[in-house]
Amino acid sequence: MELRQAFATHLPWALSQVEPQGLENPRWLLWSQDAAEMLSLVGPDANALAVFSANARMAGASYHAQVYAGHQFGGYSPRLGDGRAMILGEARDIDGQYWDIALKGAGKTPYSRHGDGRAVLRSAVREFLVSEALFHLGVPSTRALAVVGSETQVWRESLETAAITVRLARSHIRFGHFEYVTHGERDPERLRQLVDFTINQHFPHLSCDTAGYAAWFAEVVQRTAVMIAHWQAAGFAHGVMNTDNMSILGDSFDFGPFSFLDTYRENFICNHSDPEGRYAFDRQPGIALWNLQRLAQALSPLISSDALIAGLDGYQHALVQHYLILMRQKIGLPAGQAAEDLQIVSGLMSLFEKNALDYTNSMRMFAQWRPGESHFALRDECLDSAAFDAWFQAYEKRLGRVADAELWRRQRQAANPRYILRNYLAQEAIDAAQQGDNQPLNTLYQLLRNPFDEQPDMAQYARRPPRWGEGLICSCSS
């Protein structure tokens, strides 16, 4: 595998060269054959283990950490950077797309501050699982190639073992990169270099001039809106939507505490470190806009305020439009009637919340019903049957006549997953892996590769969580 070094070559001031620190007695925990085949890599072997455990340097790799700033929980941090990630370079996939290859947890960098630059097994595994789970659900996301475990010990709240996630990203450029250059470097020329590089590498259909810059920002707004629409439709809570965790390409990125909804709650908080709920599930659309506004401020030396405002003005329409596209697919409504459809979707979410229903399982019930049938199993789950009947009457009226009920049902199956990455399932698999048993981990991963298929022998993975696992949340510790 040959690596390109476009970022390191064109923006040397935006990174620091680093030296990886290998893991002791490394072992494979997870390997994505899908991602490996995408990059034309042979399956996990001894050479790959040496490279991805940071015990051997990959030929042609740069090994650098990028510097950026960011708004974290609303407060500005002027100098952050890759505190535990090292980027080796960009590899070309079978379709000609380039992917950054990064080792997350390979030791200290100049941006580690007081940290050790390591990732622990639980966080490395969770990042792999959520990256691949989102990808197979069709949600824009970075990907993961592998997780390497070890006997290297690190201290968090207790003694744990270190691991490395091999992350794949179409780009590691974040909103925070632009904030760093404008507010920290205060260098308009470097800002122009960064924007030009971003456009040339990732938005080649746009020009590097006044009109192109404005069009580029508007497209970043659109891509971000599409990503958030996917999160809301999938019932996914990111948990740490700082500007340094926002990809300029609109990919789900940098996972700390996260959760897919179990019982539907609009104000669900998945991050133990977020007691005020800044990044609660229902606040994600607004926070994304707030982050885009911070990006606009950072770009103001290069792009006119009128163009920035025009770009931001497109956010809400793009978000609602794409959210409705996704939700119509999930509940089977034809296109059109935006205001009425929003009301129908909102009414359904209200039923879910008032009746404490499981989001994924309840949405999947649309794949078990055929239009025209008098009985809809979702009604049996609602304590307030009258409220359901009122909603269902409006829904059926809007749905209208369906020519092929069986085709309609199969389409709902393709839009509503049977399986998601529930936190309690991840925790059970992690507990087993920490005891040396990788089978539950790999079984869970293989399940998440085909989330829309029934897989009858795996039905237990679709059940609602046990009491201890309902609404399980995590902290920001790594």
Coordinates of C-alpha atoms in Angstrom, one line a residue:
M1 CA 0.0 0.0 0.0
E2 CA 1.5 3.3 -1.1
L3 CA 0.8 6.5 0.9
R4 CA 0.4 10.0 -0.4
Q5 CA 1.5 12.9 1.8
A6 CA -0.6 15.8 0.4
F7 CA -1.5 17.4 3.8
A8 CA 2.0 17.1 5.2
T9 CA 3.6 18.4 2.0
H10 CA 1.2 21.4 1.4
L11 CA 0.5 22.4 5.0
P12 CA 3.7 21.6 7.0
W13 CA 3.0 24.4 9.5
A14 CA -0.3 22.6 10.5
L15 CA 1.4 19.5 12.0
S16 CA 4.2 18.1 14.0
Q17 CA 6.3 15.1 13.2
V18 CA 5.9 12.4 16.0
E19 CA 7.4 9.1 17.0
P20 CA 5.0 6.3 17.6
Q21 CA 5.2 4.2 20.8
G22 CA 4.5 0.5 20.2
L23 CA 2.3 -1.8 22.2
E24 CA 3.5 -4.7 24.3
N25 CA 2.5 -8.1 23.1
P26 CA 0.0 -6.8 20.5
R27 CA -2.9 -8.9 19.4
W28 CA -5.7 -8.5 16.9
L29 CA -9.1 -7.6 18.5
L30 CA -11.0 -6.5 15.4
W31 CA -10.4 -6.3 11.7
S32 CA -12.7 -4.9 9.0
Q33 CA -12.4 -7.0 5.9
D34 CA -14.7 -4.6 4.1
A35 CA -12.3 -1.7 4.8
A36 CA -9.2 -3.8 4.0
E37 CA -10.6 -4.8 0.6
M38 CA -11.5 -1.2 -0.1
L39 CA -7.8 -0.4 0.3
S40 CA -6.6 -3.6 -1.5
L41 CA -5.1 -4.9 1.8
V42 CA -4.5 -8.6 2.4
G43 CA -6.1 -9.9 5.6
P44 CA -4.5 -9.3 9.1
D45 CA -1.0 -10.8 9.1
A46 CA 2.2 -10.4 11.2
N47 CA 3.5 -7.5 9.2
A48 CA 0.2 -5.6 9.5
L49 CA 0.1 -6.3 13.2
A50 CA 3.6 -4.9 13.7
V51 CA 2.7 -1.7 11.7
F52 CA -0.7 -1.1 13.3
S53 CA 0.6 -1.7 16.8
A54 CA 3.2 1.0 16.2
N55 CA 6.1 -1.5 16.6
A56 CA 7.2 -1.0 13.0
R57 CA 7.1 2.0 10.8
M58 CA 5.2 1.8 7.5
A59 CA 7.3 2.6 4.4
G60 CA 6.4 6.0 3.1
A61 CA 4.5 7.0 6.2
S62 CA 4.8 10.5 7.7
Y63 CA 3.7 9.9 11.3
H64 CA 2.4 13.4 12.1
A65 CA -0.1 15.0 14.5
Q66 CA -2.2 17.9 13.3
V67 CA -2.7 21.1 15.3
Y68 CA -6.1 22.8 15.6
A69 CA -8.3 24.7 18.1
G70 CA -11.9 24.2 19.0
H71 CA -15.0 25.2 21.0
Q72 CA -15.4 22.6 23.7
F73 CA -18.7 22.6 25.5
G74 CA -19.1 26.2 24.4
G75 CA -15.7 27.5 25.6
Y76 CA -12.9 28.2 23.2
S77 CA -9.6 26.3 23.5
P78 CA -7.0 28.0 21.4
R79 CA -4.6 25.1 20.9
L80 CA -5.7 21.5 20.9
G81 CA -4.4 19.1 18.2
D82 CA -4.1 15.3 17.9
G83 CA -3.3 14.4 21.5
R84 CA -3.4 10.6 20.8
A85 CA -3.7 10.2 17.1
M86 CA -0.9 10.0 14.5
I87 CA -1.6 10.2 10.8
L88 CA 0.5 8.1 8.5
G89 CA -0.6 9.5 5.2
E90 CA -3.3 9.0 2.6
A91 CA -4.0 5.7 0.9
R92 CA -6.0 5.3 -2.4
D93 CA -8.9 3.0 -2.5
I94 CA -10.2 0.9 -5.4
D95 CA -12.4 3.7 -6.5
G96 CA -9.7 6.3 -6.5
Q97 CA -10.8 8.0 -3.2
Y98 CA -8.0 8.8 -0.8
W99 CA -8.3 7.9 2.9
D100 CA -6.2 9.2 5.8
I101 CA -4.8 6.3 7.8
A102 CA -4.4 7.2 11.5
L103 CA -3.2 5.3 14.6
K104 CA -5.3 6.4 17.5
G105 CA -3.6 5.6 20.8
A106 CA 0.0 5.2 19.6
G107 CA 1.6 7.5 22.2
K108 CA 2.3 11.1 23.1
T109 CA 2.3 14.0 20.7
P110 CA 3.1 17.7 21.3
Y111 CA -0.6 18.1 21.8
S112 CA -1.2 15.4 24.4
R113 CA -1.0 18.1 27.2
H114 CA -0.9 16.0 30.4
G115 CA -2.1 12.8 28.7
D116 CA -0.2 9.7 27.8
G117 CA -1.4 9.6 24.2
R118 CA -2.8 6.2 24.7
A119 CA -6.3 4.8 24.1
V120 CA -7.7 2.0 26.3
L121 CA -9.3 -1.1 25.0
R122 CA -12.9 0.0 25.7
S123 CA -12.7 3.3 23.9
A124 CA -10.7 1.8 21.0
V125 CA -13.3 -0.9 20.5
R126 CA -16.2 1.5 20.8
E127 CA -14.7 3.7 18.1
F128 CA -14.3 0.8 15.8
L129 CA -17.8 -0.5 16.3
V130 CA -19.6 2.8 16.0
S131 CA -17.6 3.8 12.9
E132 CA -18.5 0.6 11.1
A133 CA -22.0 0.4 12.5
L134 CA -22.8 3.9 11.1
F135 CA -21.2 3.1 7.8
H136 CA -23.3 0.0 7.3
L137 CA -26.5 1.9 8.3
G138 CA -25.7 4.4 5.5
V139 CA -24.8 7.3 7.8
P140 CA -21.9 9.5 6.6
S141 CA -18.9 8.5 8.8
T142 CA -15.2 7.9 9.1
R143 CA -14.4 4.2 9.2
A144 CA -12.1 1.8 11.1
L145 CA -9.8 -0.8 9.8
A146 CA -8.7 -2.6 12.9
V147 CA -8.2 -2.6 16.7
V148 CA -5.0 -3.9 18.2
G149 CA -5.0 -4.9 21.9
S150 CA -2.0 -5.3 24.1
E151 CA -0.6 -5.9 27.6
T152 CA 0.5 -2.3 27.9
Q153 CA -1.0 -0.9 31.0
V154 CA -2.4 2.6 31.4
W155 CA -4.1 4.3 34.3
R156 CA -7.5 5.9 33.9
E157 CA -10.0 5.6 36.8
S158 CA -8.3 2.2 37.3
L159 CA -5.6 0.2 35.6
E160 CA -6.5 -0.8 32.1
T161 CA -4.8 -2.1 28.9
A162 CA -3.9 0.0 26.0
A163 CA -5.2 -0.5 22.4
I164 CA -4.9 1.3 19.1
T165 CA -7.7 1.9 16.6
V166 CA -6.7 2.2 13.0
R167 CA -9.0 5.0 11.8
L168 CA -9.8 5.7 8.1
A169 CA -11.0 9.2 7.3
R170 CA -11.6 10.9 3.9
S171 CA -10.0 13.9 5.7
H172 CA -9.1 14.8 9.2
I173 CA -9.7 18.5 8.6
R174 CA -12.0 19.9 11.2
F175 CA -13.8 23.2 11.9
G176 CA -11.1 23.7 14.5
H177 CA -8.3 23.8 12.0
F178 CA -9.8 27.1 10.6
E179 CA -10.4 28.5 14.1
Y180 CA -6.8 27.8 15.0
V181 CA -5.4 29.6 11.9
T182 CA -7.7 32.7 12.2
H183 CA -7.8 33.2 16.0
G184 CA -4.4 31.7 16.9
E185 CA -2.1 32.2 14.0
R186 CA -3.9 35.3 12.8
D187 CA -2.4 34.6 9.4
P188 CA -4.7 35.4 6.5
E189 CA -2.3 33.8 4.0
R190 CA -2.3 30.5 6.0
L191 CA -6.1 30.6 6.1
R192 CA -6.1 30.9 2.3
Q193 CA -3.7 28.0 2.0
L194 CA -5.8 25.8 4.2
V195 CA -9.0 26.7 2.4
D196 CA -7.4 26.2 -1.0
F197 CA -6.0 22.9 0.0
T198 CA -9.3 21.7 1.3
I199 CA -11.1 22.7 -1.9
N200 CA -8.4 21.2 -4.2
Q201 CA -8.3 17.9 -2.3
H202 CA -11.9 17.4 -1.3
F203 CA -14.1 19.8 -3.4
P204 CA -12.4 19.8 -6.8
H205 CA -15.5 20.8 -8.6
L206 CA -15.1 24.3 -7.0
S207 CA -12.7 27.1 -7.7
C208 CA -10.3 28.8 -5.4
D209 CA -11.6 32.3 -5.8
T210 CA -14.3 34.5 -4.2
A211 CA -17.2 32.7 -5.8
G212 CA -15.6 29.3 -5.1
Y213 CA -15.0 30.1 -1.4
A214 CA -18.7 31.1 -0.9
A215 CA -19.9 28.0 -2.7
W216 CA -17.6 25.8 -0.7
F217 CA -18.8 27.2 2.7
A218 CA -22.4 26.7 1.5
E219 CA -21.6 23.1 0.6
V220 CA -20.0 22.5 4.0
V221 CA -23.3 23.7 5.6
Q222 CA -25.3 21.4 3.4
R223 CA -23.2 18.4 4.2
T224 CA -23.3 19.1 7.9
A225 CA -27.1 19.3 7.7
V226 CA -27.3 16.0 5.9
M227 CA -25.1 14.3 8.6
I228 CA -27.3 15.7 11.4
A229 CA -30.5 14.5 9.6
H230 CA -29.0 11.0 9.4
W231 CA -28.2 11.1 13.2
Q232 CA -31.7 12.2 14.1
A233 CA -33.3 9.6 11.8
A234 CA -31.1 6.8 13.1
G235 CA -31.6 7.8 16.7
F236 CA -27.9 8.4 17.2
A237 CA -26.4 10.8 19.8
H238 CA -22.8 11.8 19.3
G239 CA -22.2 13.1 22.7
V240 CA -19.3 15.5 22.1
M241 CA -20.1 17.9 19.3
N242 CA -17.2 20.3 19.9
T243 CA -16.0 22.2 16.8
D244 CA -12.8 20.2 16.8
N245 CA -14.9 17.0 16.4
M246 CA -16.8 18.4 13.3
S247 CA -15.5 17.1 10.0
I248 CA -15.3 19.6 7.1
L249 CA -16.7 16.8 4.9
G250 CA -19.8 16.2 7.0
D251 CA -18.7 12.8 8.2
S252 CA -19.4 11.5 11.7
F253 CA -16.1 11.9 13.4
D254 CA -14.1 11.5 16.7
F255 CA -16.3 9.4 18.9
G256 CA -16.2 9.6 22.6
P257 CA -19.3 9.0 24.6
F258 CA -22.1 8.1 22.1
S259 CA -25.3 6.1 22.1
F260 CA -28.1 4.9 19.8
L261 CA -31.4 5.5 21.5
D262 CA -33.0 2.6 23.4
T263 CA -36.2 4.0 24.8
Y264 CA -37.0 7.2 22.8
R265 CA -36.4 10.4 24.8
E266 CA -35.9 13.6 22.9
N267 CA -33.6 15.1 25.6
F268 CA -31.5 12.0 26.0
I269 CA -28.0 12.7 27.2
C270 CA -25.4 10.0 26.4
N271 CA -22.3 11.8 28.0
H272 CA -21.8 11.6 31.7
S273 CA -19.6 14.7 31.4
D274 CA -22.5 16.7 29.9
P275 CA -24.8 17.1 32.9
E276 CA -26.5 20.2 31.4
G277 CA -27.3 18.4 28.2
R278 CA -25.6 20.7 25.8
Y279 CA -25.2 17.8 23.4
A280 CA -28.5 16.0 24.2
F281 CA -30.1 14.2 21.3
D282 CA -32.7 16.9 20.6
R283 CA -30.1 19.7 20.7
Q284 CA -27.9 18.2 18.0
P285 CA -29.4 20.2 15.1
G286 CA -29.0 23.5 16.9
I287 CA -25.5 22.7 18.1
A288 CA -24.4 21.9 14.5
L289 CA -25.7 25.3 13.4
W290 CA -23.9 26.9 16.3
N291 CA -20.7 25.2 15.2
L292 CA -21.2 26.3 11.7
Q293 CA -21.5 29.8 12.9
R294 CA -18.1 29.5 14.7
L295 CA -16.7 28.2 11.4
A296 CA -18.1 31.2 9.6
Q297 CA -16.4 33.5 12.1
A298 CA -13.1 31.8 11.4
L299 CA -13.6 32.2 7.6
S300 CA -14.6 35.8 7.8
P301 CA -11.2 37.2 6.8
L302 CA -11.6 35.3 3.5
I303 CA -15.4 35.2 2.8
S304 CA -17.8 38.1 2.9
S305 CA -20.3 38.3 5.7
D306 CA -23.1 38.3 3.1
A307 CA -21.9 35.0 1.6
L308 CA -21.4 33.5 5.0
I309 CA -24.9 34.4 6.1
A310 CA -26.4 33.1 2.8
G311 CA -24.6 29.8 3.4
L312 CA -25.9 29.5 7.0
D313 CA -29.4 30.4 5.9
G314 CA -29.5 27.2 3.9
Y315 CA -28.9 25.0 6.9
Q316 CA -32.5 24.6 8.3
H317 CA -34.0 23.9 4.9
A318 CA -31.4 21.3 4.1
L319 CA -31.7 19.6 7.5
V320 CA -35.5 19.4 7.4
Q321 CA -35.6 18.4 3.7
H322 CA -33.2 15.5 4.2
Y323 CA -34.7 14.5 7.5
L324 CA -38.0 14.2 5.8
I325 CA -36.5 12.1 3.0
L326 CA -35.1 9.7 5.5
M327 CA -38.2 9.5 7.7
R328 CA -40.5 9.1 4.7
Q329 CA -38.3 6.1 3.7
K330 CA -38.7 4.7 7.2
I331 CA -42.5 5.0 7.5
G332 CA -43.3 4.7 3.8
L333 CA -44.8 8.1 2.9
P334 CA -44.6 9.4 -0.7
A335 CA -42.8 12.6 -1.4
G336 CA -44.3 16.0 -0.9
Q337 CA -46.5 17.6 1.8
A338 CA -43.5 18.7 4.0
A339 CA -45.6 20.5 6.7
E340 CA -48.1 17.6 7.0
D341 CA -45.3 15.0 7.0
L342 CA -43.4 16.9 9.7
Q343 CA -46.6 16.8 11.8
I344 CA -47.0 13.1 11.2
V345 CA -43.4 12.3 12.1
S346 CA -43.6 14.6 15.2
G347 CA -46.8 12.8 16.3
L348 CA -45.1 9.4 16.0
M349 CA -42.2 10.6 18.1
S350 CA -44.6 11.9 20.7
L351 CA -46.2 8.4 20.8
F352 CA -42.8 6.8 21.2
E353 CA -41.9 9.1 24.1
K354 CA -45.2 9.1 25.9
N355 CA -45.4 5.3 25.8
A356 CA -41.7 4.8 26.5
L357 CA -41.1 2.8 23.3
D358 CA -37.9 1.5 22.0
Y359 CA -37.0 3.6 19.0
T360 CA -35.4 1.0 16.7
N361 CA -37.8 -1.8 17.4
S362 CA -40.8 0.5 17.0
M363 CA -39.6 1.8 13.7
R364 CA -38.9 -1.8 12.5
M365 CA -42.6 -2.5 13.0
F366 CA -43.3 -0.6 9.8
A367 CA -41.5 -3.5 8.0
Q368 CA -43.9 -6.0 9.6
W369 CA -47.1 -4.3 8.5
R370 CA -48.6 -4.2 5.0
P371 CA -50.7 -1.2 4.0
G372 CA -54.4 -2.1 4.1
E373 CA -54.1 -4.5 7.0
S374 CA -56.3 -3.5 9.9
H375 CA -53.9 -4.5 12.6
F376 CA -50.6 -2.7 13.2
A377 CA -48.5 -4.3 15.9
L378 CA -47.3 -0.9 17.0
R379 CA -50.8 -0.2 18.4
D380 CA -50.3 -3.0 20.9
E381 CA -47.2 -1.3 22.3
C382 CA -49.1 1.9 23.1
L383 CA -50.8 2.3 26.4
D384 CA -52.9 5.1 25.0
S385 CA -54.6 3.3 22.1
A386 CA -56.9 6.2 21.4
A387 CA -53.9 8.5 20.8
F388 CA -52.4 5.9 18.5
D389 CA -55.7 5.5 16.6
A390 CA -55.9 9.3 16.0
W391 CA -52.3 9.3 14.7
F392 CA -52.8 6.2 12.6
Q393 CA -55.9 7.7 10.9
A394 CA -53.9 10.8 9.8
Y395 CA -51.0 8.6 8.7
E396 CA -53.2 6.2 6.6
K397 CA -54.9 9.2 5.0
R398 CA -51.5 10.7 4.0
L399 CA -50.2 7.3 2.9
G400 CA -53.0 6.7 0.4
R401 CA -53.3 3.7 -1.7
V402 CA -50.3 1.4 -2.1
A403 CA -50.2 -0.6 -5.3
D404 CA -47.8 -3.3 -4.0
A405 CA -48.1 -3.8 -0.2
E406 CA -45.4 -6.5 -0.1
L407 CA -42.9 -4.4 -2.0
W408 CA -43.7 -1.5 0.4
R409 CA -43.0 -3.7 3.4
R410 CA -39.6 -4.8 2.0
Q411 CA -38.7 -1.2 1.4
R412 CA -39.4 -0.4 5.0
Q413 CA -37.2 -3.3 6.0
A414 CA -34.4 -1.8 4.0
A415 CA -34.9 1.6 5.7
N416 CA -35.3 0.4 9.4
P417 CA -32.5 -1.6 10.9
R418 CA -33.3 -4.7 13.0
Y419 CA -30.0 -4.3 14.8
I420 CA -28.1 -1.3 16.2
L421 CA -25.0 -0.9 18.4
R422 CA -26.7 -0.8 21.7
N423 CA -24.4 0.3 24.5
Y424 CA -25.1 -2.6 26.7
L425 CA -24.1 -5.0 23.9
A426 CA -20.9 -3.2 23.3
Q427 CA -20.2 -3.3 27.1
E428 CA -20.8 -7.0 27.3
A429 CA -18.4 -7.6 24.4
I430 CA -15.8 -5.3 25.8
D431 CA -16.0 -7.1 29.2
A432 CA -15.4 -10.4 27.5
A433 CA -12.5 -9.0 25.4
Q434 CA -10.8 -7.7 28.6
Q435 CA -10.9 -11.3 29.8
G436 CA -9.3 -12.5 26.7
D437 CA -12.5 -13.7 24.9
N438 CA -12.9 -12.0 21.5
Q439 CA -15.7 -14.1 20.2
P440 CA -18.6 -11.8 21.5
L441 CA -16.8 -8.8 20.1
N442 CA -16.5 -10.3 16.6
T443 CA -20.0 -11.7 16.7
L444 CA -21.4 -8.3 17.5
Y445 CA -19.3 -6.7 14.7
Q446 CA -20.4 -9.3 12.1
L447 CA -24.0 -8.6 13.2
L448 CA -23.6 -4.9 12.6
R449 CA -22.3 -5.4 9.1
N450 CA -25.9 -6.5 8.1
P451 CA -28.1 -4.4 10.3
F452 CA -31.2 -4.6 8.1
D453 CA -31.3 -8.4 7.7
E454 CA -33.4 -10.5 10.1
Q455 CA -30.7 -13.0 11.0
P456 CA -33.1 -15.3 13.0
D457 CA -30.3 -16.9 15.1
M458 CA -29.3 -13.5 16.3
A459 CA -32.7 -12.3 17.4
Q460 CA -31.6 -11.8 21.0
Y461 CA -29.4 -8.9 19.9
A462 CA -32.5 -6.9 18.9
R463 CA -34.2 -7.1 22.3
R464 CA -34.6 -4.1 24.5
P465 CA -31.8 -3.8 27.0
P466 CA -31.9 -5.3 30.5
R467 CA -32.6 -2.9 33.3
W468 CA -28.9 -2.3 33.9
G469 CA -28.2 -1.5 30.2
E470 CA -31.2 0.8 29.5
G471 CA -29.9 4.3 28.6
L472 CA -26.3 3.3 29.5
I473 CA -24.0 6.4 29.3
C474 CA -20.3 6.9 29.2
S475 CA -17.8 9.5 30.3
C476 CA -15.1 11.3 28.2
S477 CA -12.3 9.3 29.8
S478 CA -10.2 7.5 27.2

